[in-house]
mmCIF file of C-alpha atoms in Angstrom:
data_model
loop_
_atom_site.group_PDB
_atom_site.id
_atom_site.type_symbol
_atom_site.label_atom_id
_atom_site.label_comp_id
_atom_site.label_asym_id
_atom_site.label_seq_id
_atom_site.Cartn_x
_atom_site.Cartn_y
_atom_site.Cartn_z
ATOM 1 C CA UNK S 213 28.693 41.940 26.413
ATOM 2 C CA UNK S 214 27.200 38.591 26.634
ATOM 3 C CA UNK S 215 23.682 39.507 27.961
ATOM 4 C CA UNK S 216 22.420 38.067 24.909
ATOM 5 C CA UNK S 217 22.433 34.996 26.337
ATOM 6 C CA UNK S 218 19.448 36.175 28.550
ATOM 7 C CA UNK S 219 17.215 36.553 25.700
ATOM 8 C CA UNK S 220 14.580 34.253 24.885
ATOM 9 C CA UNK S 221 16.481 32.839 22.079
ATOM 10 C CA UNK S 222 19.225 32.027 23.665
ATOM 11 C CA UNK S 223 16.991 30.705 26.250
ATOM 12 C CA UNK S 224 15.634 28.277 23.366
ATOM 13 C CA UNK S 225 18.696 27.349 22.481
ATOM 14 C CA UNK S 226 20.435 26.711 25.864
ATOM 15 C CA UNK S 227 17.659 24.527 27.023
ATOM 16 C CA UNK S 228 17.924 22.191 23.569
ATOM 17 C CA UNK S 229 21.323 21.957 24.300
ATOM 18 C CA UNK S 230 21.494 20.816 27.798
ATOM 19 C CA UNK S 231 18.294 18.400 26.266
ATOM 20 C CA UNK S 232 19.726 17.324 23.536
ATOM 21 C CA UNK S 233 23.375 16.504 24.158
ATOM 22 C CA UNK S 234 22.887 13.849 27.569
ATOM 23 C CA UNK S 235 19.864 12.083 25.256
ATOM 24 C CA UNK S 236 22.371 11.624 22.574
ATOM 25 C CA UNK S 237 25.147 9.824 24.369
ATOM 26 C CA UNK S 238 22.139 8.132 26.258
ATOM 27 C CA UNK S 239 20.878 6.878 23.332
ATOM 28 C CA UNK S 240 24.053 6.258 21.162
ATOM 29 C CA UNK S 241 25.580 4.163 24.850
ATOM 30 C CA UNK S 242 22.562 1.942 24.436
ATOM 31 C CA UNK S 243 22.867 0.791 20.701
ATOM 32 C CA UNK S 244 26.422 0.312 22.062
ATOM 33 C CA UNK S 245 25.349 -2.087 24.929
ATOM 34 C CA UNK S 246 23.373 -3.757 22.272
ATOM 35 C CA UNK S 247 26.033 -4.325 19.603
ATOM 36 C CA UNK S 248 28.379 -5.850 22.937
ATOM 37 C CA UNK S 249 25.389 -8.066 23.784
ATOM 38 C CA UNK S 250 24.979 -9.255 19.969
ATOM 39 C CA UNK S 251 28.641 -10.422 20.616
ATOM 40 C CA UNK S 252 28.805 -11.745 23.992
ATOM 41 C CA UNK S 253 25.563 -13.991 22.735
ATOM 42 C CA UNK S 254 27.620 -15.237 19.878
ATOM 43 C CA UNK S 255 30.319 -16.138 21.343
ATOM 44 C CA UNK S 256 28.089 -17.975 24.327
ATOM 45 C CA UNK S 257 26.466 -19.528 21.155
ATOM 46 C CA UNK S 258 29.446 -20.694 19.286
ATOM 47 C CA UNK S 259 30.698 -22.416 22.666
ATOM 48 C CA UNK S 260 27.443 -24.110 23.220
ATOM 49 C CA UNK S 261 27.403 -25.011 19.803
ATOM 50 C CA UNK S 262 31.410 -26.540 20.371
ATOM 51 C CA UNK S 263 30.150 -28.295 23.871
ATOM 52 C CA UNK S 264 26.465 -29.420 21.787
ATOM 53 C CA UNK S 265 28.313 -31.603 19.422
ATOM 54 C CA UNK S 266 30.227 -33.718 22.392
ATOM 55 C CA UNK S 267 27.539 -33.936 24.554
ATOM 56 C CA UNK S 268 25.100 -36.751 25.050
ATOM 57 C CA UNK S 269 21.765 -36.280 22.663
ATOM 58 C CA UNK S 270 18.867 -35.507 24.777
ATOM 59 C CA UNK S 271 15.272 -36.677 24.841
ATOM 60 C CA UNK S 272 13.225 -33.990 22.733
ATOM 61 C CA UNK S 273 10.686 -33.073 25.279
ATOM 62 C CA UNK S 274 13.140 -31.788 27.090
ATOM 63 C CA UNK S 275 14.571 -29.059 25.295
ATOM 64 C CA UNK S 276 11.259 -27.916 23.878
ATOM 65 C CA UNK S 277 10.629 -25.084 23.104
ATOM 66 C CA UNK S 278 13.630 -23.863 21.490
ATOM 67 C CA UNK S 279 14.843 -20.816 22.490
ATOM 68 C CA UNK S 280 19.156 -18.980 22.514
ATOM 69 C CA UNK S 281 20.012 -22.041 25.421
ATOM 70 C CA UNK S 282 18.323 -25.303 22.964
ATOM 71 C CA UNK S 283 19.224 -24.503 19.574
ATOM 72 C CA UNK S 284 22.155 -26.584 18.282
ATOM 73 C CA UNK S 285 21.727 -29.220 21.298
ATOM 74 C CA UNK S 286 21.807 -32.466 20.101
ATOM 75 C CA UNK S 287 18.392 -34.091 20.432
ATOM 76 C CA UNK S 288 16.841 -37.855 19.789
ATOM 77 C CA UNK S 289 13.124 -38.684 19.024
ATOM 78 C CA UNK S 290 11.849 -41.716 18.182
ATOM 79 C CA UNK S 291 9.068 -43.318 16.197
ATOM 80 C CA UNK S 292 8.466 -43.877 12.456
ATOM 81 C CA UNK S 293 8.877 -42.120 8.925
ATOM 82 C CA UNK S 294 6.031 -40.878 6.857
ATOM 83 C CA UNK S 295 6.955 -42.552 3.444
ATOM 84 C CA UNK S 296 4.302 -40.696 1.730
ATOM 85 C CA UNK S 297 5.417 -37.032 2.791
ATOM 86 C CA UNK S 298 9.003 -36.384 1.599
ATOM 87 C CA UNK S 299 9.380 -33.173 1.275
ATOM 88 C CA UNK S 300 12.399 -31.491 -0.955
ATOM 89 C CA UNK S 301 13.243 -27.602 0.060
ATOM 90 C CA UNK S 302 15.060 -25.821 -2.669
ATOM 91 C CA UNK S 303 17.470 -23.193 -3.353
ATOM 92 C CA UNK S 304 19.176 -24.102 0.046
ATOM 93 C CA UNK S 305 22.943 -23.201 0.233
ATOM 94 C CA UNK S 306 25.897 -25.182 1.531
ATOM 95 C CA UNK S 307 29.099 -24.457 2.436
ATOM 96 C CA UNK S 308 31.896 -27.077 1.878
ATOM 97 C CA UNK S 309 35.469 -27.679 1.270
ATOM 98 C CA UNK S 310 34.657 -27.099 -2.763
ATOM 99 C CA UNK S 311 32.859 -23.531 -1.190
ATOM 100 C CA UNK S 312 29.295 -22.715 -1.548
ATOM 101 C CA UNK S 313 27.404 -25.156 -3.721
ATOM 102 C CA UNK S 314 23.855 -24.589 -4.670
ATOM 103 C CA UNK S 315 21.042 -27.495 -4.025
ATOM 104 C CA UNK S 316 18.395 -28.801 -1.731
ATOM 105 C CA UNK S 317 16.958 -30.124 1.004
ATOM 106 C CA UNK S 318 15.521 -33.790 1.489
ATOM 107 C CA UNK S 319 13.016 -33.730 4.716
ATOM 108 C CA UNK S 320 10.917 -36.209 6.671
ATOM 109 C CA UNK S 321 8.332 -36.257 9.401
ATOM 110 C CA UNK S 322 8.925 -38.889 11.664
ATOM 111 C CA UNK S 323 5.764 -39.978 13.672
ATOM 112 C CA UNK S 324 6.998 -39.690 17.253
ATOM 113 C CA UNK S 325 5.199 -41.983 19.812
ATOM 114 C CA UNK S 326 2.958 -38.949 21.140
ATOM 115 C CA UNK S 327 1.479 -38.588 17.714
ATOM 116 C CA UNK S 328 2.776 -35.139 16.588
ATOM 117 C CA UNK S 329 5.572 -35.227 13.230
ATOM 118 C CA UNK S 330 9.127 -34.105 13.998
ATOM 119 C CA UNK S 331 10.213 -32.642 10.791
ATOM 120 C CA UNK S 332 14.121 -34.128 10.107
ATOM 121 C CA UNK S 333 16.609 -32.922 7.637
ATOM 122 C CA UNK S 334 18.120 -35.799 6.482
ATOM 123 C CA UNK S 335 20.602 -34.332 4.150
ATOM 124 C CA UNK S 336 21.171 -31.968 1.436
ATOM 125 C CA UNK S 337 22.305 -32.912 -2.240
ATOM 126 C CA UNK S 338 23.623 -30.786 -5.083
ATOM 127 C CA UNK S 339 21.422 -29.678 -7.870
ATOM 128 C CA UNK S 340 17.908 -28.545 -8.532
ATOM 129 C CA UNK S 341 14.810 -29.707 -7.071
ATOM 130 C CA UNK S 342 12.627 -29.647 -10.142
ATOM 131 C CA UNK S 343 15.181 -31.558 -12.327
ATOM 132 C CA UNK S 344 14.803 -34.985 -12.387
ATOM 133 C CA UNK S 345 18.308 -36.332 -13.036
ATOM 134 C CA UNK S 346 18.757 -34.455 -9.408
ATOM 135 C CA UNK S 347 16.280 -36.008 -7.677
ATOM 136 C CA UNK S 348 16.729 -39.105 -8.355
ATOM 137 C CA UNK S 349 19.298 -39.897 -6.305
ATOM 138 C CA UNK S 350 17.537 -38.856 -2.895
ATOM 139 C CA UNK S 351 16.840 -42.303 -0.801
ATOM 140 C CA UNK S 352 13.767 -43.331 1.029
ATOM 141 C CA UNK S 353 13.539 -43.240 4.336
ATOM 142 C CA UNK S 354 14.092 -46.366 6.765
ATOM 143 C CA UNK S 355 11.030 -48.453 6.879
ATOM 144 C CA UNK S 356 9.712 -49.363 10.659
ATOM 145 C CA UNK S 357 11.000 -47.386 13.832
ATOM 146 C CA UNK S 358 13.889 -45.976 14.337
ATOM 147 C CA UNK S 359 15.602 -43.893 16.476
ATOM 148 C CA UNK S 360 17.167 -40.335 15.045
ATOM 149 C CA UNK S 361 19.656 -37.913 16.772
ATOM 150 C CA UNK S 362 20.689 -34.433 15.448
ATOM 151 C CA UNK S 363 20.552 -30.481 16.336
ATOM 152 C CA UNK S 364 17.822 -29.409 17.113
ATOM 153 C CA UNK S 365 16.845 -25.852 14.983
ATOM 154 C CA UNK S 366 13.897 -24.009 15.523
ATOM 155 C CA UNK S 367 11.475 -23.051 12.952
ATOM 156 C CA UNK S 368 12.033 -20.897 10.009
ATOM 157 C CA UNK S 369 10.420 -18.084 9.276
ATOM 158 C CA UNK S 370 10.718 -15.260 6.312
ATOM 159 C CA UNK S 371 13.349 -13.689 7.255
ATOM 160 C CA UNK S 372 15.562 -16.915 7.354
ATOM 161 C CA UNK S 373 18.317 -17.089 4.837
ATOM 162 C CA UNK S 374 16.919 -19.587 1.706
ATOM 163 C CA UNK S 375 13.197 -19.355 2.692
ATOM 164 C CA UNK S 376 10.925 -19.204 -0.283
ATOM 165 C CA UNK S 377 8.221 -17.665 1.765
ATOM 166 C CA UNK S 378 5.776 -16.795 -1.449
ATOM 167 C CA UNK S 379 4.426 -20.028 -2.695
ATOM 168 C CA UNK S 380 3.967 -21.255 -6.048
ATOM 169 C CA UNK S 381 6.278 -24.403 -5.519
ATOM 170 C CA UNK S 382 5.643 -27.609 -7.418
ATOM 171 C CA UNK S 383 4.245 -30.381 -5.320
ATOM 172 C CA UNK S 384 6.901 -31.998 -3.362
ATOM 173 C CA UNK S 385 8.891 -29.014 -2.582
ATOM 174 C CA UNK S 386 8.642 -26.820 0.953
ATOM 175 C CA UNK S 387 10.019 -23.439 0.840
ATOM 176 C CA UNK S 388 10.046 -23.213 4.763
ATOM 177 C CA UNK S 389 10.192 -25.635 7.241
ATOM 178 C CA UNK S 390 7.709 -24.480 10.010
ATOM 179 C CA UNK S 391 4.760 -25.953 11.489
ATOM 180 C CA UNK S 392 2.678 -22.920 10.080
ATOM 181 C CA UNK S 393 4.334 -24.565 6.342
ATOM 182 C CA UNK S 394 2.877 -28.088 6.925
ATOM 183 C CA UNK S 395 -0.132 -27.796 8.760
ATOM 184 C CA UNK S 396 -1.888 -27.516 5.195
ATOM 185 C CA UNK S 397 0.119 -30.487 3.707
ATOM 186 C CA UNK S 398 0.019 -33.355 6.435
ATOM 187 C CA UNK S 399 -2.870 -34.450 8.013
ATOM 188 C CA UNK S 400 -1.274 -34.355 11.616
ATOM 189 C CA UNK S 401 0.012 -32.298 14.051
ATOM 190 C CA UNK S 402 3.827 -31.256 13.713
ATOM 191 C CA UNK S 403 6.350 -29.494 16.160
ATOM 192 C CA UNK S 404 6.848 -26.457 16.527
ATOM 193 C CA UNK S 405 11.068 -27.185 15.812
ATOM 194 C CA UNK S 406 12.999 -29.333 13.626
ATOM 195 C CA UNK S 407 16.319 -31.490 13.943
ATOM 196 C CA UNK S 408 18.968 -31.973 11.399
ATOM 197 C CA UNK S 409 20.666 -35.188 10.621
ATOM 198 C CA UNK S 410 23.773 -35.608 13.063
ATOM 199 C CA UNK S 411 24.764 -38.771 10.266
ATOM 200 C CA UNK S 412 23.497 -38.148 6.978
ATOM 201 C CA UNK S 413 22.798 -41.488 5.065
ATOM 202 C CA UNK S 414 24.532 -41.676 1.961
ATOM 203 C CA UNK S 415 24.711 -39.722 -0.853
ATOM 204 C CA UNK S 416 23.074 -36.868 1.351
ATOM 205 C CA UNK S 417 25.397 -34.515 3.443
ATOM 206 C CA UNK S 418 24.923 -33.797 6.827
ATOM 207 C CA UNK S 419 23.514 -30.071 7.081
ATOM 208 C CA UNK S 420 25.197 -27.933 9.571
ATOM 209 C CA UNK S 421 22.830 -26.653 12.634
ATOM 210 C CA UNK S 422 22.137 -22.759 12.218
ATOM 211 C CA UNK S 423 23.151 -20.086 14.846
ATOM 212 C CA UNK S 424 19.948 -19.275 17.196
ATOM 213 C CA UNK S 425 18.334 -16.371 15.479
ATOM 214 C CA UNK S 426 19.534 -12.719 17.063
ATOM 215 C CA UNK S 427 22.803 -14.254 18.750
ATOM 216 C CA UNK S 428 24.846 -14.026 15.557
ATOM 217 C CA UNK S 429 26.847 -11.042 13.992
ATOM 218 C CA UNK S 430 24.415 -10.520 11.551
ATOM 219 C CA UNK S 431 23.394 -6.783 9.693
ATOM 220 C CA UNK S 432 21.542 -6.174 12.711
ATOM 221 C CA UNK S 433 24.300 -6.425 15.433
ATOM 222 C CA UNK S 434 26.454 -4.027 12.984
ATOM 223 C CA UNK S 435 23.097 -2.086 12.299
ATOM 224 C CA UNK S 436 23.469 -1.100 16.097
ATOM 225 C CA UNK S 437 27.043 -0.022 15.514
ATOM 226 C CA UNK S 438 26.299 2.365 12.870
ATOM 227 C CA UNK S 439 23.754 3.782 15.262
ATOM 228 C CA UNK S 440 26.491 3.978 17.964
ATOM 229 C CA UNK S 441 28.267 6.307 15.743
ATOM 230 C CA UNK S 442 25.648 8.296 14.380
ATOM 231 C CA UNK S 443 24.436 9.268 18.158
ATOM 232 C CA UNK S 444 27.737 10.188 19.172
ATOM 233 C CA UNK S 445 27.945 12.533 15.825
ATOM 234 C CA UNK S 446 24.676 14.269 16.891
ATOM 235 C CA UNK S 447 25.572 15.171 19.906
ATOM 236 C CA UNK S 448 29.371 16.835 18.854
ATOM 237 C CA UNK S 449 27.112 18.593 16.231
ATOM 238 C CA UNK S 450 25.097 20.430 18.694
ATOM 239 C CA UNK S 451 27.911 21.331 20.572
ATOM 240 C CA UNK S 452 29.732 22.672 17.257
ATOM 241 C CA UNK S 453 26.631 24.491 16.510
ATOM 242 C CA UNK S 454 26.250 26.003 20.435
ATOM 243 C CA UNK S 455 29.808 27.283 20.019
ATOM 244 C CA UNK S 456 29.098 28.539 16.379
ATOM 245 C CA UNK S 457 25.988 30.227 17.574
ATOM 246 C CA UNK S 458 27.789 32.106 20.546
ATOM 247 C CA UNK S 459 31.036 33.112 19.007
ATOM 248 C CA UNK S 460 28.803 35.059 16.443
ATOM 249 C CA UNK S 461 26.287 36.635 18.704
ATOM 250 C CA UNK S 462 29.211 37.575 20.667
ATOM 251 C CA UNK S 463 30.936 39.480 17.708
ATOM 252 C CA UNK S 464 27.802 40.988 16.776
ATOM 253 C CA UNK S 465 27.467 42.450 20.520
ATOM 254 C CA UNK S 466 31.226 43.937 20.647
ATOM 255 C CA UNK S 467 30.583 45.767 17.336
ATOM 256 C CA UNK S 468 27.650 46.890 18.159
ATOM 257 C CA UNK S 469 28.914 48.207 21.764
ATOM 258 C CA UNK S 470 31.968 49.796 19.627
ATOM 259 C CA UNK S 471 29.223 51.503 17.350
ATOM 260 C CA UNK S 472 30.563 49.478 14.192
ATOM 261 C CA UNK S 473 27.397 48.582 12.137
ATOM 262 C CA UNK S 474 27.067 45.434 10.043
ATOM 263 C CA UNK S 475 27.927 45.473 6.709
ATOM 264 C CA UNK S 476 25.869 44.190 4.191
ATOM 265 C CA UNK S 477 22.669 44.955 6.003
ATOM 266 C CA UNK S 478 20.002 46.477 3.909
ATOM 267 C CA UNK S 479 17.427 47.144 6.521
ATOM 268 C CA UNK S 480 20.080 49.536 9.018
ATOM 269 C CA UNK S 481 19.250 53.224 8.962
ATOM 270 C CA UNK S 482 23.087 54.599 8.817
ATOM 271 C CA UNK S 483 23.473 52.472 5.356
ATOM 272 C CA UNK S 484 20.185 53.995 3.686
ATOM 273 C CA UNK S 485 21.191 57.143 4.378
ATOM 274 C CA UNK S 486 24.828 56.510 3.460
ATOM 275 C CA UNK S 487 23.256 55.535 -0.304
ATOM 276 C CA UNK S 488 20.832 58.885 -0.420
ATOM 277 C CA UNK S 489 24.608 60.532 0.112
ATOM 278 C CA UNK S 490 26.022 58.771 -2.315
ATOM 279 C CA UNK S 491 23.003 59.310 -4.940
ATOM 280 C CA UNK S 492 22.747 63.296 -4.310
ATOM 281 C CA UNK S 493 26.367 63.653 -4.482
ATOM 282 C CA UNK S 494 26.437 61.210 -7.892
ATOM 283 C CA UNK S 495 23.728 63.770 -8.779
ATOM 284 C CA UNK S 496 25.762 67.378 -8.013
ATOM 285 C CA UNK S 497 28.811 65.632 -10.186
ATOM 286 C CA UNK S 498 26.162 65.380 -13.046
ATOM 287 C CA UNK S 499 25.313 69.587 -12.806
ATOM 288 C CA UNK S 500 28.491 70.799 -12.409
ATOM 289 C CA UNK S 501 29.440 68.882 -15.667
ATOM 290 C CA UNK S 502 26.770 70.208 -17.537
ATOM 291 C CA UNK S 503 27.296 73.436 -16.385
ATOM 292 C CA UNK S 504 30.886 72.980 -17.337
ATOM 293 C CA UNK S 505 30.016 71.993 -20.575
ATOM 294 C CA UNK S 506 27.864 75.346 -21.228
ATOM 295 C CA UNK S 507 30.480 77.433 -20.032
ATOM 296 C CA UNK S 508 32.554 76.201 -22.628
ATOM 297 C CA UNK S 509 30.033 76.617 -24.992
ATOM 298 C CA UNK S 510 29.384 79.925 -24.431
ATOM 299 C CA UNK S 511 32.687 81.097 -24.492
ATOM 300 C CA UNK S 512 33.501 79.404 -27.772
ATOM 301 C CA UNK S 513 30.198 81.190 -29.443
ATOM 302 C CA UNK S 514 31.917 84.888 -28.054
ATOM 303 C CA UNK S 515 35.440 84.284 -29.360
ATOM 304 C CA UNK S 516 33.538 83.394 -33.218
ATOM 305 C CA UNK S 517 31.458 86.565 -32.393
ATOM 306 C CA UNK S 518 34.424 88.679 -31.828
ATOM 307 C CA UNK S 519 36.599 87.055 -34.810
ATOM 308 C CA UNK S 520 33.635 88.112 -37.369
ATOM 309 C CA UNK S 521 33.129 91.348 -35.946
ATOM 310 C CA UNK S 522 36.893 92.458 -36.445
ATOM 311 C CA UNK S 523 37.252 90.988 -39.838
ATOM 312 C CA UNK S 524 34.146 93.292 -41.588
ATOM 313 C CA UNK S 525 35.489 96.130 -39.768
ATOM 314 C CA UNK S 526 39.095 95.324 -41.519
ATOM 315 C CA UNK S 527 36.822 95.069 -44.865
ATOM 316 C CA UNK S 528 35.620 98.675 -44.180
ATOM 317 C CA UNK S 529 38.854 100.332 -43.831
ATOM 318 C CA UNK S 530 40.135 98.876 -47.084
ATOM 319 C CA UNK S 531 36.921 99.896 -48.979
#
């Protein structure tokens, strides 16, 4: 009954299966190792993050480049600000004990002793960049060297919460801080990272140092969990479909070794000729009425025939 399953179909569809079902969990266990990575790196960078703002400030050469391991460690530089290059970045968010407050940015590049800029966030203040009532209240920089200590971040790019990656900002503004951002506005070489203020200089507030990107629980650690799921639905749907696939080939075979054809099937013999049965016999049932009905005609006509005939003879008889 189930030598079906030696058909080349069934050959098709066996081999898919055994294909198809170990690939899925394969594939939906990996986006699972990758969500549980996404984690364990968050939680490695919230701790380094907890240890970064006890420990000692290091020199910034020495956590360059920034990678997972450097971002949030506190780092120093020293050398002097540019006066003539603050730079305000708008449209940056902060969260607070009032909640999430809309404002912006006040940067400067401090001149390190190698030559190259360092690009520091002093602060952030409430309000809007382009008003002036706003920006009036950002102080200048410290004149003459100094020494500054904060996280150290690496640089933004477009997919960075806040960035105004598309230009068109009045001068004065930055709408990503990146070396790729001020290579066209200073005339010096910057790093490739920036530090925010550890001690933000009054009115400014100190802006918090961002997770590393790709060790938070952002939409793409969660991304992976959806993926999780949808692997591990793929596969139980081929093996619904496998079962579904059997279980009616395998009713089809019984009936057809009990000689029970399928209903509904236009294209079997026994059912075409079971219609040319019905048709002829619809057809017989159509002759025999009609023959019936001239029958009954005929013997109606006789009895009239017969009732005239004996009436004129009455007629005669009483002439």
């Amino acid at each position: 009954m189930y030598r079906f399953l030696l058909t080349p179909r069934w050959w098709g569809i066996n081999v898919f299966a055994v294909l198809a079902i170990p690939f899925c969990i394969f594939m939906g266990s990996w986006q699972l190792s990758r969500f549980e990575d996404r984690v364990n790196t968050h939680q490695q960078q919230e701790d380094r993050s907890a240890r970064a703002k006890t420990a000692a400030a290091r020199p910034l050469a020495d956590l360059l480049p920034v990678d997972t391991v450097t971002s949030g460690r506190q780092a120093s530089a020293r050398g002097h600000y540019d006066t003539g290059h603050q730079l305000l970045v708008p449209a940056r968010t902060l969260k607070d004990k009032h909640g999430e407050r809309q404002g912006f940015y006040v940067l400067s590049l401090l001149r390190t002793d190698g030559g190259k800029a360092l690009p520091v966030v002093r602060g952030w203040l409430p309000g809007d960049a382009g008003t002036k009532a706003d920006t009036a209240r950002v102080p200048a920089p410290p004149k003459g060297e100094v020494t500054v200590t904060g996280a150290l971040q690496a640089s933004e790019n477009q997919g960075t919460d806040g960035v105004q990656a598309g230009g068109g900002l009045p001068q004065g503004q930055l709408g990503m801080i990146s070396a790729a951002s001020l290579v066209n506005i200073v005339p010096y070489e910057v790093y490739d990272a920036w530090i925010t203020l550890t001690d933000a200089p009054a009115p400014l507030h100190a802006v918090p140092p961002a997770a590393a990107e790709g060790s938070g629980l952002d939409l793409k650690a969660f991304q992976n969990l959806g993926y999780t799921g949808e692997w591990f639905v793929f596969a139980g749907f081929v093996v619904f479909m496998w079962f579904r696939l059997f279980r009616r080939d395998a009713e089809a075979a019984k009936d057809a070794a009990l000689g029970i054809a399928p209903e509904g099937d236009e294209g079997e013999p026994g059912v075409a000729t079971g219609a040319v049965a019905k048709a002829a016999a619809g057809a017989a049932e159509g002759d025999s009425a009609e023959a019936a009905a001239g029958a009954s005609i005929g013997a109606s006509a006789q009895d009239e025939g017969q009732g005239a005939g004996e009436g004129e003879a009455a007629r005669a008889g009483q002439a």
